[in-house]
Amino acid sequence: MSEEINKNQEYGADQIQILEGLEAVRKRPGMYIGSTSERGLHHLVYEIVDNAVDEALAGYCDSIQVTIEKDNSITVVDDGRGIPVGTNHKANKSALEVVFTVLHAGGKFGGGGYKVSGGLHGVGASVVNALSTSLDVQVCRDGKIYEQSYKKGHPDGPVKVVGNCSEDQHGTKVHFLPDGTIFETTVYKYDVLKQRLRETAFLTKGLKIILEDKREGEEHCHEFHYAGGIKEFVEYLNRGKESLYDDVIYCEGTKNGVYVEVAMQHNDSFNDSAYSFVNNIITPEGGTHLTGFRNALTKTFNFYAKNNKIIKDNDPALTGEDIREGLTAIISIKIEEPQFEGQTKQKLGNSEARGAVESIVSEQLTYFLEQNPDVAKNIIQKSVLAQRAREAARSAREATRRKSALENTSLPGKLADCSDKDPKNCEIFIVEGDSAGGSAKTARSRATQAILPLRGKILNVEKARPDRIFSNEEIRSMITAFGTGIQDDFDISKLRYDKIIIMTDADVDGAHIATLMLTFLYRFMPELIKQGHVYLATPPLYKIEKNRKVWYAYSDEELNNIITEIGRDQNNKIQRYKGLGEMDAEQLWETTMDPENRILKRVTMDDETASEVDITFTTLMGDKVEPRREFIEQNAKYVKNLDI
Ligand code: 1YM
């Protein structure tokens, strides 16, 4: 009896400590989940899914089902062993309850293996629980179904047996409703989850992930299941491009406790697209694993090329950049204690990872090249072309630099610059066509608005070699006007305008020009987009006049609304704008440039979606027609003012 009381007291003491733990999460959610924005909301799902992925990596789980329920709550089900329900003696309560109520209790209770959830915000199920109005977990194990429910992280009661299942059934089901008083939005985006779960499936070969949306009018379902894992990831990233050879080169092995998987294939583009992952978490800034991969690549190809007399002894060695031209690669490692470095903790620091990747890739790539001499020759020839182009580009770039060093007025002649010298106040409009450029120059507010008119279509950088890109006048004008330099020379602190506004006609051609411009920015100055400096202007589609009063409509829907409001009279004059050139300076100012009235769309991308952005650009700008048609068809509903 006295023991019983004592136990209860201990339980009570534990409870207090735990409550404080989860209250801290509710007080400072950002510290545990990154942010309380839409991004944080989606992270809740990843936290729960990651636990199931760990179970798959341990070899016990084949399939995970994620459902967005009608009320924007989430259900995640796996067929793993089921979270242990027995008493955890240290905490004196069910292990299940510990997992969901003790901060950082996501860790292994003994036993090896890698934890996916050890990554960026990998703080586990208890954080999700603390940030959910309600959460229910069901575990199927040893012929029984166990259940526990929580409100804002507090258990409603102990773990209970609520039914039976067959002895060979096992798994975990978690259902949670994010707390609307904590998150800025509680509406899930299917596409965001879809992309992340697809990536997770690529990185965990053989694991089946099903995503279903049950919300009204948004019913969707996708299944991701890749027996080939990251090999299929590379094929997916290369779809829409011409690959240089059929095989995806694949290396796999374990060294010094680091499990390494690399897949790669060259395509006929000029971009280096490498995505590196540690324990299934993307490392946008790379780190030791990426360095190890690059070292191995450069060393192995140079060695092979010289050994097989494809390049002569006296020829300059190929640089890593030459060999990586047009290369799509996935570097995925699993490591027990990842150390992340850098300001944003997105760069792997473990030195053993460098050695492991370098030695596994060197060895297996050497073997592959010996077995596939045609492929080897093909890649080396492309690299030699890249080497020559790099030389030519360097000369062209240096010419540009010299020129700007000599002439003090290095800004392009077509640029009508603003007078304010504080970049924070300044914006630059990149305007399609000389005539619209003229109107814009008249209309602008001279102090803070600069105008750079561009002639016709700008060069498609997806299809051009670097030397052609750097000798293109429109591109050079933009580079000098922005002031930041590009690629390795890029320096955001030299940006001359806070806002770069792309202003094109509101038709298909205008959209195409804007896309070309964005492609250029994405490839050569991605930080401008990442840091939110790039915008699209939104010119109106219609001008409506009645009794000398004027309205502008930016979509057909808006036109209808205006007409409904003002009445459909004889004397309504509706003018359909075909292009910016049709507007006089005053109209252009009023509708598109005046900071008080205009609509600007900010172009965004974040590191987590970089691989998907890459695909969008190659799909739209690359050579293959079929994927482009598919993309446009799939996304047509997002393009509001499509004018065909
Ligand atoms: C829908 C979410 O969490 N599945 C899951 C979690 C665990 C296990 C199995 C598991 C792990 C281990 C042993 C082990 C977790 N267990 C724990 C802890 N799906 C989901 N499936 N047996 C089962 O790691 O040794 C934390 S997560 F800590 F209790 F072992």
XYZ file of C-alpha atoms and ligand atoms in Angstrom:
674
model
C 0.000 0.000 0.000
C 2.698 2.453 1.025
C 4.639 1.399 -2.066
C 1.611 2.240 -4.153
C 1.433 5.756 -2.718
C 5.128 6.242 -3.151
C 4.872 5.207 -6.794
C 2.081 7.671 -7.355
C 4.103 10.463 -5.837
C 7.011 9.663 -8.082
C 4.666 9.600 -11.021
C 3.411 13.024 -9.986
C 6.911 14.417 -9.740
C 7.758 13.073 -13.167
C 4.604 14.538 -14.532
C 5.494 18.073 -13.425
C 8.857 17.905 -15.080
C 7.323 16.605 -18.285
C 4.653 19.277 -18.336
C 7.308 21.928 -18.123
C 9.126 20.278 -20.978
C 6.204 20.391 -23.345
C 5.078 23.853 -22.176
C 8.479 25.096 -23.309
C 7.686 23.753 -26.769
C 4.375 25.586 -26.836
C 6.003 28.788 -25.607
C 8.792 28.756 -28.160
C 7.608 26.504 -30.970
C 10.057 28.031 -33.442
C 12.994 26.647 -31.513
C 11.749 23.117 -31.939
C 10.061 23.096 -35.329
C 11.915 25.872 -37.151
C 8.960 28.217 -37.470
C 5.213 28.430 -36.991
C 4.661 29.302 -40.626
C 3.346 26.940 -43.258
C 6.761 25.365 -43.291
C 6.593 24.485 -39.592
C 3.114 23.080 -40.096
C 4.433 20.677 -42.721
C 7.389 19.781 -40.530
C 4.963 18.208 -38.065
C 4.183 15.582 -40.676
C 7.850 14.961 -41.445
C 8.621 14.433 -37.753
C 6.074 11.640 -37.488
C 6.927 10.169 -40.896
C 10.645 10.209 -40.023
C 10.021 7.888 -37.096
C 8.333 5.463 -39.467
C 11.198 5.852 -41.976
C 13.665 4.989 -39.204
C 11.695 1.830 -38.689
C 11.995 1.115 -42.430
C 15.751 1.758 -42.343
C 16.001 -0.677 -39.438
C 14.415 -3.221 -41.783
C 11.005 -3.649 -40.133
C 8.648 -1.436 -42.139
C 7.670 -1.682 -45.823
C 4.956 0.869 -46.181
C 3.832 4.217 -44.791
C 0.494 5.844 -45.479
C -0.041 9.560 -44.965
C -3.537 11.024 -45.135
C -4.684 14.622 -45.075
C -8.113 14.260 -43.473
C -11.115 16.432 -44.332
C -10.415 18.742 -41.340
C -6.694 19.191 -42.175
C -5.714 16.739 -39.468
C -3.088 14.183 -40.450
C -2.975 10.414 -40.130
C 0.276 8.480 -40.515
C 0.213 4.682 -40.489
C 3.157 2.296 -40.780
C 3.542 -1.465 -40.723
C 6.627 -1.545 -38.501
C 7.004 -3.300 -35.143
C 4.804 -0.765 -33.365
C 6.208 1.621 -30.785
C 7.048 -0.376 -27.626
C 4.258 -0.218 -25.025
C 5.972 -1.928 -22.078
C 7.017 0.023 -18.981
C 10.062 2.149 -19.345
C 11.562 1.739 -15.891
C 13.548 4.917 -15.878
C 10.421 6.993 -16.403
C 8.193 4.410 -14.741
C 5.626 4.594 -17.472
C 4.843 3.116 -20.834
C 7.581 3.656 -23.421
C 4.817 4.818 -25.757
C 3.869 7.621 -23.374
C 7.528 8.572 -22.983
C 7.965 8.854 -26.755
C 5.027 11.251 -26.970
C 5.518 13.292 -23.809
C 9.237 13.575 -23.120
C 11.199 16.099 -25.094
C 13.915 14.532 -27.264
C 12.699 11.072 -26.433
C 12.676 10.134 -30.088
C 16.071 8.476 -29.632
C 16.716 4.802 -29.629
C 16.223 2.892 -26.454
C 19.457 1.037 -27.107
C 20.279 -0.766 -30.316
C 22.192 0.522 -33.327
C 20.992 1.832 -36.622
C 20.751 5.320 -38.068
C 18.169 7.842 -37.088
C 16.636 9.989 -39.739
C 15.145 12.189 -37.088
C 18.581 13.194 -35.789
C 18.657 15.943 -38.360
C 17.674 19.539 -38.654
C 14.542 19.747 -36.534
C 14.450 16.067 -35.659
C 12.976 16.491 -32.255
C 10.376 13.842 -32.505
C 6.872 12.928 -31.695
C 6.639 14.830 -28.392
C 7.010 18.169 -30.157
C 4.262 17.297 -32.621
C 2.128 16.255 -29.670
C 2.776 19.501 -27.777
C 1.772 21.542 -30.838
C -1.414 19.591 -31.570
C -4.857 20.296 -30.144
C -5.342 16.548 -30.081
C -3.256 13.514 -30.938
C -4.157 9.824 -30.847
C -1.709 7.002 -31.239
C -2.590 3.363 -31.805
C -0.064 0.548 -31.689
C -0.712 -2.930 -32.968
C 1.630 -5.445 -31.326
C 1.486 -8.962 -29.862
C -2.137 -9.464 -30.902
C -3.413 -6.339 -29.148
C -4.323 -2.824 -30.114
C -3.054 -0.218 -27.637
C -4.151 3.381 -27.614
C -3.391 6.651 -25.908
C -4.836 10.128 -26.588
C -3.504 13.553 -25.713
C -4.639 17.162 -25.712
C -1.925 19.766 -26.300
C 0.584 17.139 -25.247
C -1.137 16.019 -22.021
C -2.324 12.397 -21.862
C -6.106 11.980 -21.491
C -5.360 8.795 -19.550
C -2.939 5.862 -19.494
C -2.167 3.574 -22.436
C -5.166 1.227 -22.821
C -5.840 -1.975 -24.712
C -8.768 -1.151 -26.990
C -9.036 -4.320 -29.053
C -7.340 -7.321 -30.588
C -5.489 -7.799 -33.827
C -4.017 -10.943 -35.294
C -0.664 -12.032 -33.857
C 1.185 -11.274 -37.084
C -0.244 -7.768 -37.432
C 1.918 -4.902 -36.267
C 2.354 -1.205 -36.805
C 1.811 2.316 -35.535
C -0.899 4.834 -36.374
C -0.674 8.485 -35.346
C -3.476 10.965 -35.912
C -3.008 14.628 -34.976
C -4.660 18.013 -35.411
C -2.183 20.941 -35.430
C -3.016 23.707 -32.958
C -4.501 26.697 -34.773
C -3.507 29.055 -31.961
C 0.151 28.257 -32.642
C 0.452 27.988 -36.406
C -0.102 30.868 -38.807
C -2.016 28.499 -41.041
C -3.358 25.018 -40.481
C -4.152 24.266 -44.107
C -1.885 21.614 -45.585
C -0.566 21.819 -49.139
C -0.781 18.518 -50.913
C 2.004 19.371 -53.353
C 4.429 20.265 -50.583
C 3.891 16.931 -48.848
C 3.937 15.124 -52.169
C 7.315 16.419 -53.112
C 8.935 15.732 -49.764
C 7.460 12.224 -49.521
C 8.543 11.418 -53.052
C 12.066 12.453 -52.120
C 11.934 10.330 -48.961
C 10.816 7.326 -51.027
C 13.683 7.819 -53.498
C 16.126 7.941 -50.606
C 14.776 4.791 -48.952
C 14.748 2.205 -51.702
C 11.953 -0.314 -51.533
C 9.854 1.715 -49.086
C 6.326 2.367 -50.292
C 4.836 5.726 -49.305
C 1.216 6.503 -50.065
C -0.150 10.031 -49.801
C -3.872 10.679 -49.861
C -5.872 13.893 -49.675
C -9.433 13.435 -48.432
C -10.423 17.104 -48.356
C -13.505 17.982 -50.303
C -12.836 18.933 -53.880
C -9.130 18.152 -53.465
C -9.218 14.364 -53.473
C -5.840 13.067 -54.623
C -3.691 10.026 -54.130
C -0.085 9.215 -55.030
C 2.032 6.177 -54.362
C 5.827 6.394 -54.304
C 7.779 3.170 -54.430
C 11.228 2.987 -55.980
C 13.019 -0.336 -56.028
C 16.000 1.445 -57.590
C 16.144 4.187 -54.924
C 18.466 7.073 -55.773
C 19.199 5.567 -59.211
C 15.586 6.270 -60.029
C 15.929 9.686 -58.367
C 18.630 10.588 -60.909
C 16.470 9.311 -63.759
C 13.608 11.417 -62.438
C 15.783 14.540 -62.248
C 17.097 13.892 -65.738
C 13.699 13.374 -67.310
C 13.159 16.011 -69.927
C 16.881 16.101 -70.696
C 18.875 14.038 -73.165
C 21.132 11.748 -71.163
C 24.654 11.185 -72.467
C 24.556 7.414 -71.902
C 21.946 4.890 -70.788
C 23.210 3.701 -67.420
C 22.975 5.568 -64.180
C 26.361 5.079 -62.503
C 25.836 3.739 -59.006
C 28.207 3.239 -56.079
C 27.357 1.826 -52.684
C 29.300 0.704 -49.647
C 30.110 1.202 -45.985
C 33.392 2.501 -44.639
C 34.383 3.740 -41.184
C 30.786 3.402 -40.069
C 29.501 5.579 -42.923
C 27.041 4.036 -45.361
C 27.468 5.672 -48.765
C 25.219 5.641 -51.799
C 25.916 7.663 -54.927
C 24.035 7.740 -58.233
C 24.935 9.908 -61.216
C 24.362 10.439 -64.902
C 25.440 13.140 -67.339
C 22.961 14.919 -69.573
C 23.581 17.259 -72.485
C 22.973 20.431 -70.448
C 25.672 22.562 -68.864
C 24.502 22.498 -65.284
C 25.987 20.759 -62.313
C 23.048 19.453 -60.273
C 24.255 17.563 -57.230
C 21.977 16.991 -54.273
C 23.519 15.667 -51.102
C 21.730 14.097 -48.154
C 22.683 12.967 -44.683
C 20.309 10.525 -43.011
C 17.683 11.429 -45.622
C 17.940 15.144 -44.841
C 19.042 17.428 -47.635
C 22.265 19.387 -47.033
C 21.837 22.442 -49.268
C 25.331 23.636 -48.459
C 26.953 20.273 -48.988
C 29.859 19.499 -46.711
C 32.430 16.740 -46.326
C 30.401 14.086 -48.163
C 30.038 16.318 -51.213
C 33.725 17.231 -51.116
C 34.645 13.545 -50.967
C 32.451 12.876 -53.993
C 33.966 15.732 -56.008
C 37.521 14.723 -55.138
C 36.846 11.159 -56.239
C 35.258 12.273 -59.499
C 38.104 14.615 -60.492
C 40.821 12.171 -59.518
C 39.265 9.119 -61.142
C 38.412 10.734 -64.482
C 41.815 12.402 -64.861
C 43.569 9.180 -63.986
C 41.484 7.183 -66.464
C 41.796 9.789 -69.228
C 45.589 9.946 -68.975
C 46.007 6.211 -68.517
C 43.970 5.499 -71.622
C 45.595 8.309 -73.642
C 42.307 10.139 -74.167
C 44.108 13.232 -72.980
C 47.842 13.544 -73.425
C 50.382 13.739 -70.628
C 51.170 17.372 -71.389
C 47.538 18.496 -71.675
C 46.130 20.409 -68.717
C 44.173 18.260 -66.288
C 40.380 18.422 -66.379
C 38.976 20.428 -63.506
C 36.132 19.170 -61.355
C 33.914 21.777 -62.962
C 34.654 20.396 -66.440
C 33.769 16.871 -65.412
C 30.639 17.949 -63.586
C 29.200 19.887 -66.526
C 25.774 18.394 -67.183
C 26.057 15.988 -64.276
C 23.059 15.088 -62.149
C 24.102 13.337 -58.960
C 22.677 12.212 -55.652
C 25.046 11.666 -52.763
C 23.285 10.059 -49.835
C 25.038 8.942 -46.698
C 23.886 7.489 -43.405
C 25.986 8.267 -40.398
C 25.393 7.751 -36.698
C 26.337 11.130 -35.306
C 26.105 13.784 -37.985
C 27.692 17.132 -37.133
C 26.233 20.101 -38.940
C 28.197 23.283 -39.435
C 27.829 26.728 -40.916
C 25.458 29.513 -40.051
C 22.355 27.594 -40.963
C 23.646 24.185 -39.832
C 23.107 22.793 -43.291
C 26.640 21.681 -44.026
C 28.034 18.320 -42.967
C 31.220 18.550 -40.924
C 32.178 14.923 -40.153
C 35.613 14.335 -41.653
C 35.176 10.543 -41.788
C 32.399 11.124 -44.347
C 34.849 12.714 -46.791
C 37.184 9.719 -46.684
C 34.385 7.175 -46.902
C 32.690 8.765 -49.935
C 36.004 9.454 -51.677
C 37.290 5.925 -51.336
C 34.032 4.138 -52.206
C 33.349 6.329 -55.251
C 36.979 6.197 -56.506
C 37.102 2.446 -56.325
C 33.706 1.698 -57.843
C 33.848 4.439 -60.469
C 37.259 3.191 -61.655
C 35.752 -0.259 -62.026
C 32.728 1.123 -63.882
C 34.873 3.103 -66.338
C 37.015 0.051 -67.068
C 33.893 -1.995 -67.749
C 32.271 0.733 -69.867
C 34.971 2.359 -72.020
C 32.419 3.919 -74.399
C 30.684 5.739 -71.589
C 34.056 6.801 -70.168
C 35.142 8.236 -73.519
C 31.844 9.994 -73.973
C 32.075 11.748 -70.598
C 35.712 12.706 -71.059
C 35.053 14.169 -74.499
C 32.250 16.270 -73.092
C 34.555 17.379 -70.277
C 37.230 18.424 -72.768
C 34.656 20.542 -74.616
C 33.666 22.047 -71.282
C 37.324 22.785 -70.584
C 37.648 24.716 -73.857
C 34.403 26.580 -73.302
C 35.512 27.444 -69.791
C 38.664 28.985 -71.195
C 36.647 31.000 -73.720
C 34.189 32.086 -71.039
C 37.001 33.179 -68.786
C 38.395 35.405 -71.524
C 34.941 36.842 -72.211
C 34.335 37.463 -68.533
C 37.696 39.050 -68.043
C 37.015 41.306 -70.976
C 33.800 42.401 -69.241
C 35.654 42.971 -65.999
C 38.484 44.878 -67.632
C 35.983 47.028 -69.409
C 34.194 47.926 -66.211
C 37.508 48.632 -64.504
C 38.614 50.988 -67.282
C 35.440 52.907 -67.925
C 34.008 54.449 -64.845
C 30.566 54.667 -66.401
C 30.390 50.931 -66.716
C 26.612 50.853 -66.407
C 24.834 49.849 -69.576
C 23.852 52.733 -71.840
C 20.235 51.655 -72.022
C 19.854 51.814 -68.262
C 17.916 54.798 -66.939
C 19.265 54.704 -63.420
C 17.628 56.182 -60.345
C 19.177 59.017 -58.373
C 18.879 57.636 -54.840
C 22.103 55.847 -53.977
C 20.785 53.751 -51.109
C 19.981 50.339 -52.617
C 17.342 49.721 -49.934
C 15.145 52.408 -51.483
C 15.797 51.427 -55.078
C 14.168 49.141 -57.563
C 14.919 48.226 -61.148
C 12.332 47.330 -63.770
C 13.526 44.949 -66.445
C 11.179 45.816 -69.273
C 10.427 43.864 -72.383
C 10.822 45.917 -75.544
C 12.034 49.418 -76.308
C 8.600 51.005 -76.615
C 7.391 49.811 -73.231
C 10.824 50.763 -71.939
C 10.204 54.299 -73.211
C 6.835 54.607 -71.463
C 8.353 53.187 -68.292
C 11.174 55.736 -68.383
C 8.651 58.574 -68.629
C 6.360 57.117 -66.007
C 8.852 56.156 -63.334
C 9.649 57.890 -60.113
C 13.161 58.991 -60.962
C 14.545 58.973 -57.453
C 14.004 55.321 -56.721
C 13.021 53.530 -59.916
C 15.525 52.478 -62.572
C 14.507 51.116 -65.972
C 16.435 48.628 -68.068
C 14.730 47.887 -71.387
C 15.661 44.594 -73.022
C 15.316 43.941 -76.705
C 13.218 40.942 -77.673
C 13.771 37.533 -76.177
C 16.755 37.084 -73.967
C 19.110 34.171 -74.488
C 17.939 30.814 -73.144
C 20.767 29.987 -70.744
C 19.605 26.375 -70.474
C 20.618 25.826 -74.053
C 23.720 27.971 -74.399
C 27.343 27.432 -73.515
C 28.904 29.807 -70.985
C 30.962 31.709 -73.556
C 27.849 32.616 -75.525
C 26.043 33.540 -72.347
C 28.708 35.986 -71.243
C 28.995 37.649 -74.607
C 25.237 38.232 -74.818
C 24.552 41.938 -74.516
C 21.207 41.718 -72.685
C 22.688 39.408 -70.100
C 25.750 41.561 -69.618
C 23.548 44.622 -69.136
C 21.651 42.881 -66.364
C 24.835 41.664 -64.659
C 26.416 45.121 -64.637
C 23.203 46.855 -63.620
C 22.569 44.561 -60.620
C 26.143 44.997 -59.421
C 26.440 41.687 -57.573
C 28.515 39.692 -60.048
C 27.567 36.095 -60.693
C 28.258 32.558 -59.508
C 31.497 32.394 -57.478
C 31.980 36.159 -57.705
C 28.437 36.807 -56.496
C 28.266 39.271 -53.606
C 24.813 40.224 -52.355
C 26.168 43.229 -50.468
C 26.875 44.866 -53.836
C 23.262 44.590 -54.985
C 22.276 48.017 -56.314
C 18.492 47.555 -56.046
C 16.379 46.011 -53.334
C 13.752 44.948 -55.832
C 14.352 43.483 -59.259
C 11.034 43.674 -61.047
C 10.444 41.801 -64.254
C 7.825 43.622 -66.292
C 6.562 41.835 -69.386
C 3.346 41.747 -71.391
C 0.464 39.837 -69.862
C 0.415 37.240 -72.639
C 2.144 33.981 -73.530
C 5.159 35.718 -75.061
C 5.522 37.893 -71.994
C 5.337 34.830 -69.759
C 8.009 33.178 -71.885
C 10.327 36.157 -71.585
C 9.770 36.289 -67.830
C 10.619 32.585 -67.609
C 13.834 33.095 -69.595
C 14.763 35.891 -67.250
C 14.023 33.795 -64.170
C 16.015 30.902 -65.612
C 18.987 33.198 -65.984
C 18.626 34.511 -62.429
C 18.155 31.007 -61.015
C 21.257 29.638 -62.722
C 23.593 32.567 -62.156
C 22.317 34.486 -59.125
C 20.028 32.108 -57.220
C 20.579 34.040 -53.977
C 18.605 36.953 -55.423
C 15.586 34.663 -55.626
C 16.254 32.870 -52.342
C 16.559 36.172 -50.498
C 13.355 37.489 -52.030
C 14.672 40.289 -54.255
C 12.971 39.161 -57.461
C 9.432 40.175 -58.396
C 7.043 39.982 -61.310
C 5.037 43.080 -62.165
C 1.358 42.535 -62.866
C 0.023 44.724 -65.649
C -3.754 44.869 -66.007
C -5.612 42.984 -68.711
C -8.500 45.430 -69.126
C -9.378 49.063 -68.719
C -13.045 49.810 -68.072
C -14.442 53.329 -68.441
C -17.797 54.649 -67.435
C -18.819 58.283 -67.059
C -15.181 59.319 -67.154
C -14.391 57.023 -64.264
C -11.766 54.339 -64.834
C -11.278 50.819 -63.451
C -8.543 48.293 -64.207
C -9.021 44.525 -64.135
C -6.127 42.115 -63.713
C -8.091 38.971 -64.550
C -11.266 37.960 -66.348
C -12.880 37.269 -63.004
C -12.116 40.769 -61.858
C -13.507 42.193 -65.089
C -16.785 40.368 -64.491
C -16.952 41.606 -60.914
C -16.408 45.190 -61.970
C -19.030 44.978 -64.695
C -21.510 43.434 -62.275
C -20.843 46.236 -59.828
C -21.078 49.189 -62.184
C -23.805 47.754 -64.385
C -23.591 46.595 -67.973
C -24.287 49.863 -69.777
C -24.016 50.928 -73.395
C -21.519 53.563 -72.679
C -19.052 51.184 -70.746
C -15.861 51.160 -72.684
C -13.758 48.038 -72.200
C -10.241 48.100 -73.536
C -8.260 44.878 -73.711
C -4.554 45.511 -73.218
C -2.450 43.332 -75.485
C 0.874 44.613 -74.301
C 2.603 47.132 -72.112
C 3.270 49.235 -75.187
C -0.440 49.993 -75.520
C -0.471 51.867 -72.243
C 0.643 55.438 -72.065
C 3.089 56.458 -69.392
C 0.392 57.637 -67.013
C -1.566 54.402 -67.289
C 1.559 52.315 -66.853
C 2.449 54.233 -63.699
C -1.037 54.018 -62.248
C -1.571 50.329 -62.876
C 1.800 48.636 -62.725
C 4.559 50.796 -61.294
C 3.099 52.985 -58.561
C 4.127 51.358 -55.261
C 0.819 52.504 -53.776
C -1.378 50.711 -56.283
C 0.548 48.039 -58.132
C 0.475 44.301 -57.547
C 3.892 42.662 -57.295
C 4.387 38.921 -57.151
C 7.471 37.856 -55.264
C 9.318 34.907 -56.772
C 10.287 32.406 -54.079
C 12.116 29.144 -53.682
C 13.626 27.470 -50.680
C 16.481 25.056 -50.332
C 14.243 22.166 -49.564
C 12.569 22.399 -52.921
C 15.660 23.141 -54.986
C 15.575 19.839 -56.870
C 11.997 20.499 -57.916
C 12.736 24.041 -59.093
C 15.548 22.634 -61.185
C 13.125 20.298 -62.899
C 10.685 23.089 -63.580
C 13.331 25.101 -65.344
C 14.608 22.260 -67.489
C 11.110 21.172 -68.315
C 10.176 24.603 -69.503
C 13.443 25.595 -71.075
C 15.155 22.369 -72.111
C 14.944 20.498 -75.390
C 12.289 17.881 -74.925
C 8.812 18.915 -75.990
C 6.673 16.205 -74.405
C 7.473 16.909 -70.736
C 7.016 20.624 -71.390
C 3.571 20.066 -72.845
C 2.674 17.875 -69.856
C 3.950 20.468 -67.421
C 2.015 23.268 -69.045
C -1.144 21.164 -69.143
C -0.786 20.195 -65.482
C -0.088 23.720 -64.375
C -2.394 25.576 -66.728
C -4.850 26.126 -63.910
C -2.246 28.195 -62.048
C -1.614 30.459 -64.994
C -4.321 33.020 -64.604
C -4.024 35.275 -67.593
C -3.142 32.782 -70.271
C -3.830 34.399 -73.599
C -3.710 32.011 -76.520
C 3.445 6.687 -37.600
C 4.680 6.869 -36.828
O 6.580 6.124 -34.918
N 6.751 4.064 -35.878
C 7.635 3.422 -35.034
C 8.328 4.062 -34.021
C 9.177 3.309 -33.216
C 9.332 1.935 -33.467
C 8.605 1.373 -34.503
C 10.216 1.037 -32.712
C 11.505 1.349 -32.475
C 12.299 0.471 -31.758
C 11.783 -0.715 -31.311
C 13.710 0.823 -31.482
C 9.822 3.994 -32.116
N 10.163 3.449 -30.988
C 10.700 4.336 -30.133
C 11.167 3.888 -28.839
N 5.380 5.626 -36.722
C 6.277 5.322 -35.771
N 7.784 2.111 -35.268
N 10.518 -1.027 -31.557
C 9.734 -0.174 -32.244
O 14.109 1.881 -31.907
O 14.395 0.009 -30.852
C 10.792 5.607 -30.576
S 10.170 5.664 -32.143
F 11.914 4.838 -28.326
F 10.158 3.660 -28.066
F 11.847 2.767 -28.973
